Amino acid sequence: MNFKDQIDLSKLPKHIAIVMDGNGRWAKEKGKLRVFGHKHGVISVKDVIEGATEIGIQNVTLYAFSTENWNRPKLEVTAIMEILISTINRETKTLVDNNVKLNVIGNINALPEICKRELSQAMQKTAHNNRLTLTLALSYSARWDIANAAKNIAIAVQNGELNVNDINEEIFPSYLNTHNLPDPELMIRTSGEHRISNYLLWELAYAELYFTPKLWPDFRREDLFEAIYDYQKRERRFGLTSEQLG
Ligand code: IPE
Ligand code: IPE
Ligand code: MG
């Protein structure tokens, strides 16, 4: 089935969040080291971003490295950082050419200096692009972001910039790293794992969840189109009854 042609372009999710999982298992299946899987995962990233721009998706957020991932073997962490640095360096021009804006969420200060530099250069060069915003979640954990937001809200109150009675569901997310993004309407996780793994806990409140057994290095734009097609068949009720939605 050609899923792309079945997609209703007037009802695209405004934001798709992806947990790119299964790189290690993909490599293991092939008798290779885990790093081999991470390298191949980059091909999937490129294809998915191209597919997303092709149909007009405006926001894609990729879970590339979690706070918890720092606890992996040092060799793997170093290899992932190197892949990140070289990919950003190599692909910035493609982002510029395709009018893609690069954005980052997470504890950026925990990243190696060279990585921070590459990221900030790429973000500067793509700052005025507006076809698609590609957000990388790096050294990211939703609990970290939420706790951080609480801290910054407390500081704002202490400084007299914010009134305690004004703290509500609208104000709170303006203190999150994702404050410039709409909430994801679709969350995709590859590799058959059915969990959130500390990803966008606040923002995913009403997202449609889509799980596929495909390992991330095998995931391509057609799989993205299939996920969007599946999403469009669902009834999003937001607490109402089916009848109320008419
Ligand atoms: C996802 O693939 C990439 C990162 C977490 C950086 P994994 O490395 O988690 O692969 P599996 O889940 O072990 O197969
Ligand atoms: C989640 O994948 C983080 C990323 C994809 C970057 P993990 O593979 O780290 O998650 P768990 O450990 O299976 O929950
Ligand atoms: Mg994993």
mmCIF file of C-alpha atoms and ligand atoms in Angstrom:
data_model
loop_
_atom_site.group_PDB
_atom_site.id
_atom_site.type_symbol
_atom_site.label_atom_id
_atom_site.label_comp_id
_atom_site.label_asym_id
_atom_site.label_seq_id
_atom_site.Cartn_x
_atom_site.Cartn_y
_atom_site.Cartn_z
ATOM 1 C CA MET A 1 0.000 0.000 0.000
ATOM 2 C CA ASN A 2 1.221 3.469 -0.833
ATOM 3 C CA PHE A 3 0.608 5.300 2.431
ATOM 4 C CA LYS A 4 1.820 8.666 1.195
ATOM 5 C CA ASP A 5 -1.081 8.975 -1.255
ATOM 6 C CA GLN A 6 -3.566 8.019 1.475
ATOM 7 C CA ILE A 7 -2.501 10.811 3.818
ATOM 8 C CA ASP A 8 -4.870 13.757 4.211
ATOM 9 C CA LEU A 9 -2.480 16.699 3.898
ATOM 10 C CA SER A 10 -4.976 19.038 5.549
ATOM 11 C CA LYS A 11 -4.877 16.958 8.758
ATOM 12 C CA LEU A 12 -1.193 16.457 9.355
ATOM 13 C CA PRO A 13 0.055 16.270 12.938
ATOM 14 C CA LYS A 14 1.670 19.626 13.731
ATOM 15 C CA HIS A 15 4.433 17.937 15.655
ATOM 16 C CA ILE A 16 5.780 14.394 15.525
ATOM 17 C CA ALA A 17 8.047 13.164 18.318
ATOM 18 C CA ILE A 18 10.139 10.066 17.678
ATOM 19 C CA VAL A 19 12.018 7.719 20.012
ATOM 20 C CA MET A 20 14.689 6.325 17.702
ATOM 21 C CA ASP A 21 15.249 2.957 19.368
ATOM 22 C CA GLY A 22 16.850 -0.333 18.375
ATOM 23 C CA ASN A 23 20.233 0.677 16.946
ATOM 24 C CA GLY A 24 22.118 -1.701 19.223
ATOM 25 C CA ARG A 25 19.905 -4.703 18.457
ATOM 26 C CA TRP A 26 20.077 -3.953 14.730
ATOM 27 C CA ALA A 27 23.869 -4.101 14.845
ATOM 28 C CA LYS A 28 23.877 -7.203 17.028
ATOM 29 C CA GLU A 29 21.612 -9.017 14.562
ATOM 30 C CA LYS A 30 24.282 -8.388 11.965
ATOM 31 C CA GLY A 31 27.100 -9.535 14.233
ATOM 32 C CA LYS A 32 28.465 -5.989 14.489
ATOM 33 C CA LEU A 33 29.259 -3.610 17.343
ATOM 34 C CA ARG A 34 26.479 -1.348 18.658
ATOM 35 C CA VAL A 35 28.172 1.715 17.176
ATOM 36 C CA PHE A 36 27.534 0.305 13.694
ATOM 37 C CA GLY A 37 23.823 0.602 14.452
ATOM 38 C CA HIS A 38 24.151 4.207 15.610
ATOM 39 C CA LYS A 39 25.971 5.088 12.366
ATOM 40 C CA HIS A 40 23.218 3.540 10.283
ATOM 41 C CA GLY A 41 20.613 5.315 12.336
ATOM 42 C CA VAL A 42 21.779 8.558 10.728
ATOM 43 C CA ILE A 43 20.579 7.304 7.317
ATOM 44 C CA SER A 44 17.108 6.827 8.809
ATOM 45 C CA VAL A 45 17.188 10.329 10.291
ATOM 46 C CA LYS A 46 17.977 11.837 6.899
ATOM 47 C CA ASP A 47 15.289 9.854 5.118
ATOM 48 C CA VAL A 48 12.614 10.600 7.717
ATOM 49 C CA ILE A 49 13.377 14.331 7.721
ATOM 50 C CA GLU A 50 13.262 14.393 3.920
ATOM 51 C CA GLY A 51 9.944 12.542 4.009
ATOM 52 C CA ALA A 52 8.550 14.897 6.631
ATOM 53 C CA THR A 53 9.491 18.017 4.623
ATOM 54 C CA GLU A 54 8.130 16.402 1.456
ATOM 55 C CA ILE A 55 4.600 16.198 2.853
ATOM 56 C CA GLY A 56 4.709 19.409 4.920
ATOM 57 C CA ILE A 57 5.201 18.330 8.531
ATOM 58 C CA GLN A 58 6.275 21.388 10.504
ATOM 59 C CA ASN A 59 7.880 19.945 13.616
ATOM 60 C CA VAL A 60 9.834 16.767 14.227
ATOM 61 C CA THR A 61 11.565 16.055 17.529
ATOM 62 C CA LEU A 62 14.040 13.195 17.745
ATOM 63 C CA TYR A 63 15.133 11.552 20.979
ATOM 64 C CA ALA A 64 18.820 11.177 20.192
ATOM 65 C CA PHE A 65 20.410 10.865 23.637
ATOM 66 C CA SER A 66 18.790 10.695 27.060
ATOM 67 C CA THR A 67 20.220 11.767 30.405
ATOM 68 C CA GLU A 68 20.184 8.073 31.325
ATOM 69 C CA ASN A 69 22.234 7.206 28.228
ATOM 70 C CA TRP A 70 25.271 8.851 29.899
ATOM 71 C CA ASN A 71 25.464 5.681 31.995
ATOM 72 C CA ARG A 72 26.253 3.500 28.969
ATOM 73 C CA PRO A 73 29.817 2.209 28.426
ATOM 74 C CA LYS A 74 32.187 5.125 27.869
ATOM 75 C CA LEU A 75 33.207 3.858 24.454
ATOM 76 C CA GLU A 76 29.615 3.889 23.229
ATOM 77 C CA VAL A 77 28.922 7.361 24.651
ATOM 78 C CA THR A 78 32.056 8.752 22.983
ATOM 79 C CA ALA A 79 31.118 7.127 19.676
ATOM 80 C CA ILE A 80 27.588 8.568 19.791
ATOM 81 C CA MET A 81 28.988 12.065 20.502
ATOM 82 C CA GLU A 82 31.402 11.707 17.584
ATOM 83 C CA ILE A 83 28.602 10.623 15.250
ATOM 84 C CA LEU A 84 26.561 13.587 16.437
ATOM 85 C CA ILE A 85 29.389 16.073 15.858
ATOM 86 C CA SER A 86 30.328 14.786 12.401
ATOM 87 C CA THR A 87 26.694 14.498 11.281
ATOM 88 C CA ILE A 88 25.827 18.054 12.279
ATOM 89 C CA ASN A 89 28.989 19.330 10.646
ATOM 90 C CA ARG A 90 28.298 17.433 7.411
ATOM 91 C CA GLU A 91 24.538 18.018 7.213
ATOM 92 C CA THR A 92 24.164 21.693 8.156
ATOM 93 C CA LYS A 93 24.303 22.675 4.480
ATOM 94 C CA THR A 94 21.520 20.200 3.659
ATOM 95 C CA LEU A 95 19.428 21.707 6.472
ATOM 96 C CA VAL A 96 20.015 25.192 5.048
ATOM 97 C CA ASP A 97 19.224 24.071 1.479
ATOM 98 C CA ASN A 98 16.005 22.433 2.621
ATOM 99 C CA ASN A 99 14.888 25.346 4.780
ATOM 100 C CA VAL A 100 15.053 23.250 7.979
ATOM 101 C CA LYS A 101 15.625 24.951 11.317
ATOM 102 C CA LEU A 102 17.691 23.079 13.904
ATOM 103 C CA ASN A 103 16.678 23.288 17.543
ATOM 104 C CA VAL A 104 17.921 21.469 20.647
ATOM 105 C CA ILE A 105 16.297 20.525 23.942
ATOM 106 C CA GLY A 106 18.037 18.999 26.942
ATOM 107 C CA ASN A 107 20.931 19.747 29.237
ATOM 108 C CA ILE A 108 23.217 21.095 26.536
ATOM 109 C CA ASN A 109 25.866 22.079 29.083
ATOM 110 C CA ALA A 110 26.551 18.409 29.724
ATOM 111 C CA LEU A 111 27.661 17.889 26.098
ATOM 112 C CA PRO A 112 31.332 18.028 25.021
ATOM 113 C CA GLU A 113 32.552 21.530 24.065
ATOM 114 C CA ILE A 114 33.044 20.712 20.397
ATOM 115 C CA CYS A 115 29.554 19.298 20.234
ATOM 116 C CA LYS A 116 28.090 22.469 21.763
ATOM 117 C CA ARG A 117 30.037 24.546 19.252
ATOM 118 C CA GLU A 118 28.843 22.544 16.230
ATOM 119 C CA LEU A 119 25.269 22.708 17.492
ATOM 120 C CA SER A 120 25.294 26.428 18.100
ATOM 121 C CA GLN A 121 26.841 27.109 14.669
ATOM 122 C CA ALA A 122 24.244 24.920 12.959
ATOM 123 C CA MET A 123 21.432 26.588 14.928
ATOM 124 C CA GLN A 124 22.727 30.024 13.973
ATOM 125 C CA LYS A 125 22.954 29.117 10.278
ATOM 126 C CA THR A 126 19.448 27.663 10.228
ATOM 127 C CA ALA A 127 17.784 30.148 12.592
ATOM 128 C CA HIS A 128 15.680 31.826 9.912
ATOM 129 C CA ASN A 129 14.501 28.645 8.204
ATOM 130 C CA ASN A 130 10.821 27.910 8.482
ATOM 131 C CA ARG A 131 9.800 24.877 6.457
ATOM 132 C CA LEU A 132 10.387 22.374 9.263
ATOM 133 C CA THR A 133 11.805 22.652 12.770
ATOM 134 C CA LEU A 134 13.991 19.688 13.623
ATOM 135 C CA THR A 135 14.500 19.431 17.371
ATOM 136 C CA LEU A 136 17.120 17.103 18.787
ATOM 137 C CA ALA A 137 16.592 15.912 22.352
ATOM 138 C CA LEU A 138 20.146 15.636 23.651
ATOM 139 C CA SER A 139 21.147 14.818 27.192
ATOM 140 C CA TYR A 140 17.420 15.166 27.636
ATOM 141 C CA SER A 141 15.098 13.885 30.336
ATOM 142 C CA ALA A 142 11.551 15.139 30.791
ATOM 143 C CA ARG A 143 11.813 15.023 34.584
ATOM 144 C CA TRP A 144 14.958 17.155 34.392
ATOM 145 C CA ASP A 145 13.093 19.683 32.235
ATOM 146 C CA ILE A 146 10.028 19.749 34.493
ATOM 147 C CA ALA A 147 12.102 20.104 37.677
ATOM 148 C CA ASN A 148 14.115 22.844 35.996
ATOM 149 C CA ALA A 149 10.926 24.659 34.989
ATOM 150 C CA ALA A 150 9.695 24.495 38.603
ATOM 151 C CA LYS A 151 12.975 25.983 39.757
ATOM 152 C CA ASN A 152 12.833 28.826 37.222
ATOM 153 C CA ILE A 153 9.232 29.570 38.135
ATOM 154 C CA ALA A 154 10.255 29.795 41.798
ATOM 155 C CA ILE A 155 13.053 32.214 40.855
ATOM 156 C CA ALA A 156 10.608 34.342 38.843
ATOM 157 C CA VAL A 157 8.260 34.487 41.849
ATOM 158 C CA GLN A 158 11.141 35.340 44.164
ATOM 159 C CA ASN A 159 12.188 38.190 41.836
ATOM 160 C CA GLY A 160 8.670 39.541 41.768
ATOM 161 C CA GLU A 161 8.322 38.832 38.013
ATOM 162 C CA LEU A 162 5.562 36.274 38.478
ATOM 163 C CA ASN A 163 2.625 36.075 40.852
ATOM 164 C CA VAL A 164 2.033 32.663 42.500
ATOM 165 C CA ASN A 165 -1.655 32.878 41.571
ATOM 166 C CA ASP A 166 -0.719 33.218 37.899
ATOM 167 C CA ILE A 167 0.984 29.804 37.768
ATOM 168 C CA ASN A 168 -1.258 27.578 35.677
ATOM 169 C CA GLU A 169 -1.254 25.064 32.813
ATOM 170 C CA GLU A 170 -0.607 27.812 30.265
ATOM 171 C CA ILE A 171 2.261 29.486 32.113
ATOM 172 C CA PHE A 172 4.027 26.320 33.256
ATOM 173 C CA PRO A 173 5.038 24.967 29.799
ATOM 174 C CA SER A 174 6.467 28.367 28.858
ATOM 175 C CA TYR A 175 9.290 27.437 31.263
ATOM 176 C CA LEU A 176 9.977 24.109 29.537
ATOM 177 C CA ASN A 177 12.670 23.637 26.884
ATOM 178 C CA THR A 178 9.889 22.973 24.376
ATOM 179 C CA HIS A 179 8.197 26.355 24.946
ATOM 180 C CA ASN A 180 8.475 27.275 21.253
ATOM 181 C CA LEU A 181 6.881 24.061 20.013
ATOM 182 C CA PRO A 182 3.281 22.879 19.835
ATOM 183 C CA ASP A 183 2.620 19.666 21.797
ATOM 184 C CA PRO A 184 3.382 16.527 19.762
ATOM 185 C CA GLU A 185 0.215 15.035 18.294
ATOM 186 C CA LEU A 186 1.930 11.805 17.323
ATOM 187 C CA MET A 187 4.688 9.946 19.141
ATOM 188 C CA ILE A 188 6.450 7.119 17.324
ATOM 189 C CA ARG A 189 8.715 4.593 19.005
ATOM 190 C CA THR A 190 10.614 1.987 17.040
ATOM 191 C CA SER A 191 12.031 -1.393 18.113
ATOM 192 C CA GLY A 192 8.908 -2.828 19.757
ATOM 193 C CA GLU A 193 9.419 -1.227 23.166
ATOM 194 C CA HIS A 194 6.212 0.176 24.636
ATOM 195 C CA ARG A 195 7.454 2.866 26.959
ATOM 196 C CA ILE A 196 8.120 6.587 27.176
ATOM 197 C CA SER A 197 11.624 6.445 28.704
ATOM 198 C CA ASN A 198 11.477 9.923 30.247
ATOM 199 C CA TYR A 199 10.539 11.640 26.963
ATOM 200 C CA LEU A 200 8.352 14.795 26.824
ATOM 201 C CA LEU A 201 6.216 13.732 29.801
ATOM 202 C CA TRP A 202 4.308 17.018 29.981
ATOM 203 C CA GLU A 203 4.003 17.550 26.229
ATOM 204 C CA LEU A 204 2.751 14.055 25.338
ATOM 205 C CA ALA A 205 -0.370 14.411 27.509
ATOM 206 C CA TYR A 206 -2.723 13.956 24.538
ATOM 207 C CA ALA A 207 -0.394 12.570 21.877
ATOM 208 C CA GLU A 208 -1.387 9.517 19.881
ATOM 209 C CA LEU A 209 1.184 6.779 20.504
ATOM 210 C CA TYR A 210 2.423 4.599 17.654
ATOM 211 C CA PHE A 211 4.694 1.639 18.210
ATOM 212 C CA THR A 212 6.421 -0.341 15.493
ATOM 213 C CA PRO A 213 8.645 -3.426 15.833
ATOM 214 C CA LYS A 214 10.971 -2.039 13.155
ATOM 215 C CA LEU A 215 14.422 -1.198 14.456
ATOM 216 C CA TRP A 216 15.423 2.428 13.924
ATOM 217 C CA PRO A 217 18.125 1.785 11.259
ATOM 218 C CA ASP A 218 15.432 0.049 9.142
ATOM 219 C CA PHE A 219 12.888 2.864 9.536
ATOM 220 C CA ARG A 220 12.296 4.949 6.392
ATOM 221 C CA ARG A 221 9.939 7.697 5.202
ATOM 222 C CA GLU A 222 7.374 5.082 4.083
ATOM 223 C CA ASP A 223 7.192 3.941 7.717
ATOM 224 C CA LEU A 224 6.654 7.543 8.778
ATOM 225 C CA PHE A 225 3.845 7.864 6.217
ATOM 226 C CA GLU A 226 2.275 4.648 7.546
ATOM 227 C CA ALA A 227 2.384 6.023 11.102
ATOM 228 C CA ILE A 228 0.728 9.271 9.970
ATOM 229 C CA TYR A 229 -1.916 7.321 8.045
ATOM 230 C CA ASP A 230 -2.618 5.276 11.185
ATOM 231 C CA TYR A 231 -2.797 8.473 13.261
ATOM 232 C CA GLN A 232 -5.335 10.002 10.885
ATOM 233 C CA LYS A 233 -7.689 7.037 11.307
ATOM 234 C CA ARG A 234 -7.920 7.566 15.050
ATOM 235 C CA GLU A 235 -10.588 9.543 16.847
ATOM 236 C CA ARG A 236 -8.985 12.043 19.200
ATOM 237 C CA ARG A 237 -11.615 12.679 21.850
ATOM 238 C CA PHE A 238 -9.794 14.808 24.447
ATOM 239 C CA GLY A 239 -12.170 13.616 27.147
ATOM 240 C CA LEU A 240 -15.362 14.149 25.146
ATOM 241 C CA THR A 241 -17.724 11.470 23.848
ATOM 242 C CA SER A 242 -17.689 10.297 20.269
ATOM 243 C CA GLU A 243 -21.164 11.833 19.778
ATOM 244 C CA GLN A 244 -20.004 15.237 20.988
ATOM 245 C CA LEU A 245 -17.351 15.269 18.307
ATOM 246 C CA GLY A 246 -20.087 14.821 15.717
HETATM 247 C C1 IPE B 1 18.688 3.998 20.362
HETATM 248 O O1 IPE B 1 19.145 2.711 20.136
HETATM 249 C C2 IPE B 1 19.780 5.031 20.303
HETATM 250 C C3 IPE B 1 20.183 5.588 21.604
HETATM 251 C C4 IPE B 1 19.625 5.319 22.747
HETATM 252 C C5 IPE B 1 21.301 6.513 21.594
HETATM 253 P P1 IPE B 1 19.714 1.833 21.312
HETATM 254 O O2 IPE B 1 21.178 2.084 21.421
HETATM 255 O O3 IPE B 1 18.935 2.036 22.540
HETATM 256 O O4 IPE B 1 19.492 0.354 20.743
HETATM 257 P P2 IPE B 1 18.940 -0.891 21.556
HETATM 258 O O5 IPE B 1 17.653 -0.471 22.183
HETATM 259 O O6 IPE B 1 19.970 -1.268 22.553
HETATM 260 O O7 IPE B 1 18.742 -1.943 20.508
HETATM 261 C C1 IPE B 2 15.444 6.026 24.746
HETATM 262 O O1 IPE B 2 15.987 4.813 24.334
HETATM 263 C C2 IPE B 2 16.399 7.136 24.471
HETATM 264 C C3 IPE B 2 16.736 7.349 23.059
HETATM 265 C C4 IPE B 2 16.178 6.777 22.041
HETATM 266 C C5 IPE B 2 17.762 8.316 22.834
HETATM 267 P P1 IPE B 2 16.695 3.827 25.369
HETATM 268 O O2 IPE B 2 17.060 2.607 24.605
HETATM 269 O O3 IPE B 2 17.779 4.530 26.072
HETATM 270 O O4 IPE B 2 15.517 3.540 26.407
HETATM 271 P P2 IPE B 2 15.301 2.318 27.391
HETATM 272 O O5 IPE B 2 16.548 2.208 28.194
HETATM 273 O O6 IPE B 2 15.086 1.099 26.567
HETATM 274 O O7 IPE B 2 14.095 2.676 28.182
HETATM 275 MG MG MG B 3 17.258 1.189 23.286
#
